[in-house]
Amino acid sequence: MEEKAYFCPNCRSNRTKFRVYATTSQSFMKEPVTGEIYSMADPVPVEDAEPTIGCLVCGFAGNEMRFVKQAEREPRMASNPAY
């Protein structure tokens, strides 16, 4: 994941609450007549070229670059504290 600002391209209100989706692969064997699972391997993480990010406000999910590009199009300026 990139160390860049995100901004949800769907609800356009969330800049802070996100989730990253991880994909796993798990092999298993089934009994051909009954369909009963009789052997299951441990899940193995699958590396994606680009992570899928989800907005925790509206539920939208998309590739990370959509969130980064939206933040670049509509940047938020850092405010100076009042002294």
PDB file of C-alpha atoms in Angstrom:
ATOM      1  CA  MET A   1       0.000   0.000   0.000  1.00  0.00           C
ATOM      2  CA  GLU A   2       1.166   3.477  -0.798  1.00  0.00           C
ATOM      3  CA  GLU A   3       1.906   6.140   1.817  1.00  0.00           C
ATOM      4  CA  LYS A   4      -0.386   8.628   0.089  1.00  0.00           C
ATOM      5  CA  ALA A   5      -3.651  10.301   1.001  1.00  0.00           C
ATOM      6  CA  TYR A   6      -6.924   8.555   0.087  1.00  0.00           C
ATOM      7  CA  PHE A   7     -10.283  10.128  -0.692  1.00  0.00           C
ATOM      8  CA  CYS A   8     -13.336   7.997  -1.477  1.00  0.00           C
ATOM      9  CA  PRO A   9     -14.362   8.588  -5.115  1.00  0.00           C
ATOM     10  CA  ASN A  10     -17.909   7.436  -4.370  1.00  0.00           C
ATOM     11  CA  CYS A  11     -19.163   9.253  -1.253  1.00  0.00           C
ATOM     12  CA  ARG A  12     -16.514  11.999  -1.457  1.00  0.00           C
ATOM     13  CA  SER A  13     -16.658  12.533   2.287  1.00  0.00           C
ATOM     14  CA  ASN A  14     -14.233   9.959   3.692  1.00  0.00           C
ATOM     15  CA  ARG A  15     -10.510  10.627   3.956  1.00  0.00           C
ATOM     16  CA  THR A  16      -9.698   8.545   7.033  1.00  0.00           C
ATOM     17  CA  LYS A  17     -11.635   5.252   7.393  1.00  0.00           C
ATOM     18  CA  PHE A  18     -10.677   2.460   4.990  1.00  0.00           C
ATOM     19  CA  ARG A  19     -10.076  -1.280   4.839  1.00  0.00           C
ATOM     20  CA  VAL A  20      -7.767  -3.328   2.643  1.00  0.00           C
ATOM     21  CA  TYR A  21      -9.087  -6.582   1.206  1.00  0.00           C
ATOM     22  CA  ALA A  22      -6.742  -9.568   1.222  1.00  0.00           C
ATOM     23  CA  THR A  23      -7.243 -12.576  -1.030  1.00  0.00           C
ATOM     24  CA  THR A  24      -6.393 -16.143  -0.091  1.00  0.00           C
ATOM     25  CA  SER A  25      -6.324 -19.419  -1.959  1.00  0.00           C
ATOM     26  CA  GLN A  26      -7.265 -22.704  -0.279  1.00  0.00           C
ATOM     27  CA  SER A  27      -7.269 -26.120  -1.924  1.00  0.00           C
ATOM     28  CA  PHE A  28      -9.567 -28.930  -0.806  1.00  0.00           C
ATOM     29  CA  MET A  29     -10.728 -32.410  -1.829  1.00  0.00           C
ATOM     30  CA  LYS A  30     -14.343 -33.628  -1.927  1.00  0.00           C
ATOM     31  CA  GLU A  31     -15.939 -37.045  -1.926  1.00  0.00           C
ATOM     32  CA  PRO A  32     -17.372 -37.319  -5.470  1.00  0.00           C
ATOM     33  CA  VAL A  33     -20.767 -38.825  -4.568  1.00  0.00           C
ATOM     34  CA  THR A  34     -21.755 -37.047  -1.349  1.00  0.00           C
ATOM     35  CA  GLY A  35     -19.781 -33.822  -1.820  1.00  0.00           C
ATOM     36  CA  GLU A  36     -18.298 -34.148   1.673  1.00  0.00           C
ATOM     37  CA  ILE A  37     -14.996 -32.309   2.110  1.00  0.00           C
ATOM     38  CA  TYR A  38     -12.394 -34.745   3.397  1.00  0.00           C
ATOM     39  CA  SER A  39      -9.165 -32.789   3.039  1.00  0.00           C
ATOM     40  CA  MET A  40      -8.471 -29.076   3.232  1.00  0.00           C
ATOM     41  CA  ALA A  41      -5.138 -27.272   3.032  1.00  0.00           C
ATOM     42  CA  ASP A  42      -4.270 -24.129   4.955  1.00  0.00           C
ATOM     43  CA  PRO A  43      -5.134 -20.824   3.249  1.00  0.00           C
ATOM     44  CA  VAL A  44      -2.295 -19.216   1.315  1.00  0.00           C
ATOM     45  CA  PRO A  45      -2.216 -15.431   0.746  1.00  0.00           C
ATOM     46  CA  VAL A  46      -2.424 -14.335  -2.900  1.00  0.00           C
ATOM     47  CA  GLU A  47      -0.454 -11.199  -3.733  1.00  0.00           C
ATOM     48  CA  ASP A  48      -2.381  -8.718  -5.858  1.00  0.00           C
ATOM     49  CA  ALA A  49      -0.567  -6.305  -8.139  1.00  0.00           C
ATOM     50  CA  GLU A  50      -2.620  -3.495  -6.635  1.00  0.00           C
ATOM     51  CA  PRO A  51      -4.560  -3.810  -3.370  1.00  0.00           C
ATOM     52  CA  THR A  52      -8.329  -3.430  -3.215  1.00  0.00           C
ATOM     53  CA  ILE A  53      -9.384  -0.681  -0.799  1.00  0.00           C
ATOM     54  CA  GLY A  54     -12.831  -0.308   0.756  1.00  0.00           C
ATOM     55  CA  CYS A  55     -14.469   2.812   2.180  1.00  0.00           C
ATOM     56  CA  LEU A  56     -15.812   2.224   5.694  1.00  0.00           C
ATOM     57  CA  VAL A  57     -18.353   5.048   5.277  1.00  0.00           C
ATOM     58  CA  CYS A  58     -20.217   4.059   2.095  1.00  0.00           C
ATOM     59  CA  GLY A  59     -18.898   0.532   1.428  1.00  0.00           C
ATOM     60  CA  PHE A  60     -17.434   1.315  -2.010  1.00  0.00           C
ATOM     61  CA  ALA A  61     -14.474  -0.911  -2.966  1.00  0.00           C
ATOM     62  CA  GLY A  62     -11.996  -0.340  -5.770  1.00  0.00           C
ATOM     63  CA  ASN A  63      -8.340  -0.458  -6.619  1.00  0.00           C
ATOM     64  CA  GLU A  64      -6.015   1.668  -4.532  1.00  0.00           C
ATOM     65  CA  MET A  65      -5.136   4.055  -7.359  1.00  0.00           C
ATOM     66  CA  ARG A  66      -8.764   5.287  -7.611  1.00  0.00           C
ATOM     67  CA  PHE A  67      -8.609   6.476  -4.001  1.00  0.00           C
ATOM     68  CA  VAL A  68      -5.160   8.044  -4.466  1.00  0.00           C
ATOM     69  CA  LYS A  69      -6.117   9.858  -7.699  1.00  0.00           C
ATOM     70  CA  GLN A  70      -9.310  11.227  -6.119  1.00  0.00           C
ATOM     71  CA  ALA A  71      -7.247  12.633  -3.229  1.00  0.00           C
ATOM     72  CA  GLU A  72      -4.856  14.237  -5.746  1.00  0.00           C
ATOM     73  CA  ARG A  73      -7.764  15.820  -7.666  1.00  0.00           C
ATOM     74  CA  GLU A  74      -9.297  17.235  -4.492  1.00  0.00           C
ATOM     75  CA  PRO A  75      -6.433  17.859  -2.059  1.00  0.00           C
ATOM     76  CA  ARG A  76      -7.061  18.841   1.511  1.00  0.00           C
ATOM     77  CA  MET A  77      -4.838  21.558   2.819  1.00  0.00           C
ATOM     78  CA  ALA A  78      -3.257  21.094   6.226  1.00  0.00           C
ATOM     79  CA  SER A  79      -4.496  23.744   8.613  1.00  0.00           C
ATOM     80  CA  ASN A  80      -2.166  25.664  10.909  1.00  0.00           C
ATOM     81  CA  PRO A  81      -3.013  25.542  14.593  1.00  0.00           C
ATOM     82  CA  ALA A  82      -4.230  28.840  16.062  1.00  0.00           C
ATOM     83  CA  TYR A  83      -1.754  30.423  18.465  1.00  0.00           C
TER      84      TYR A  83
END
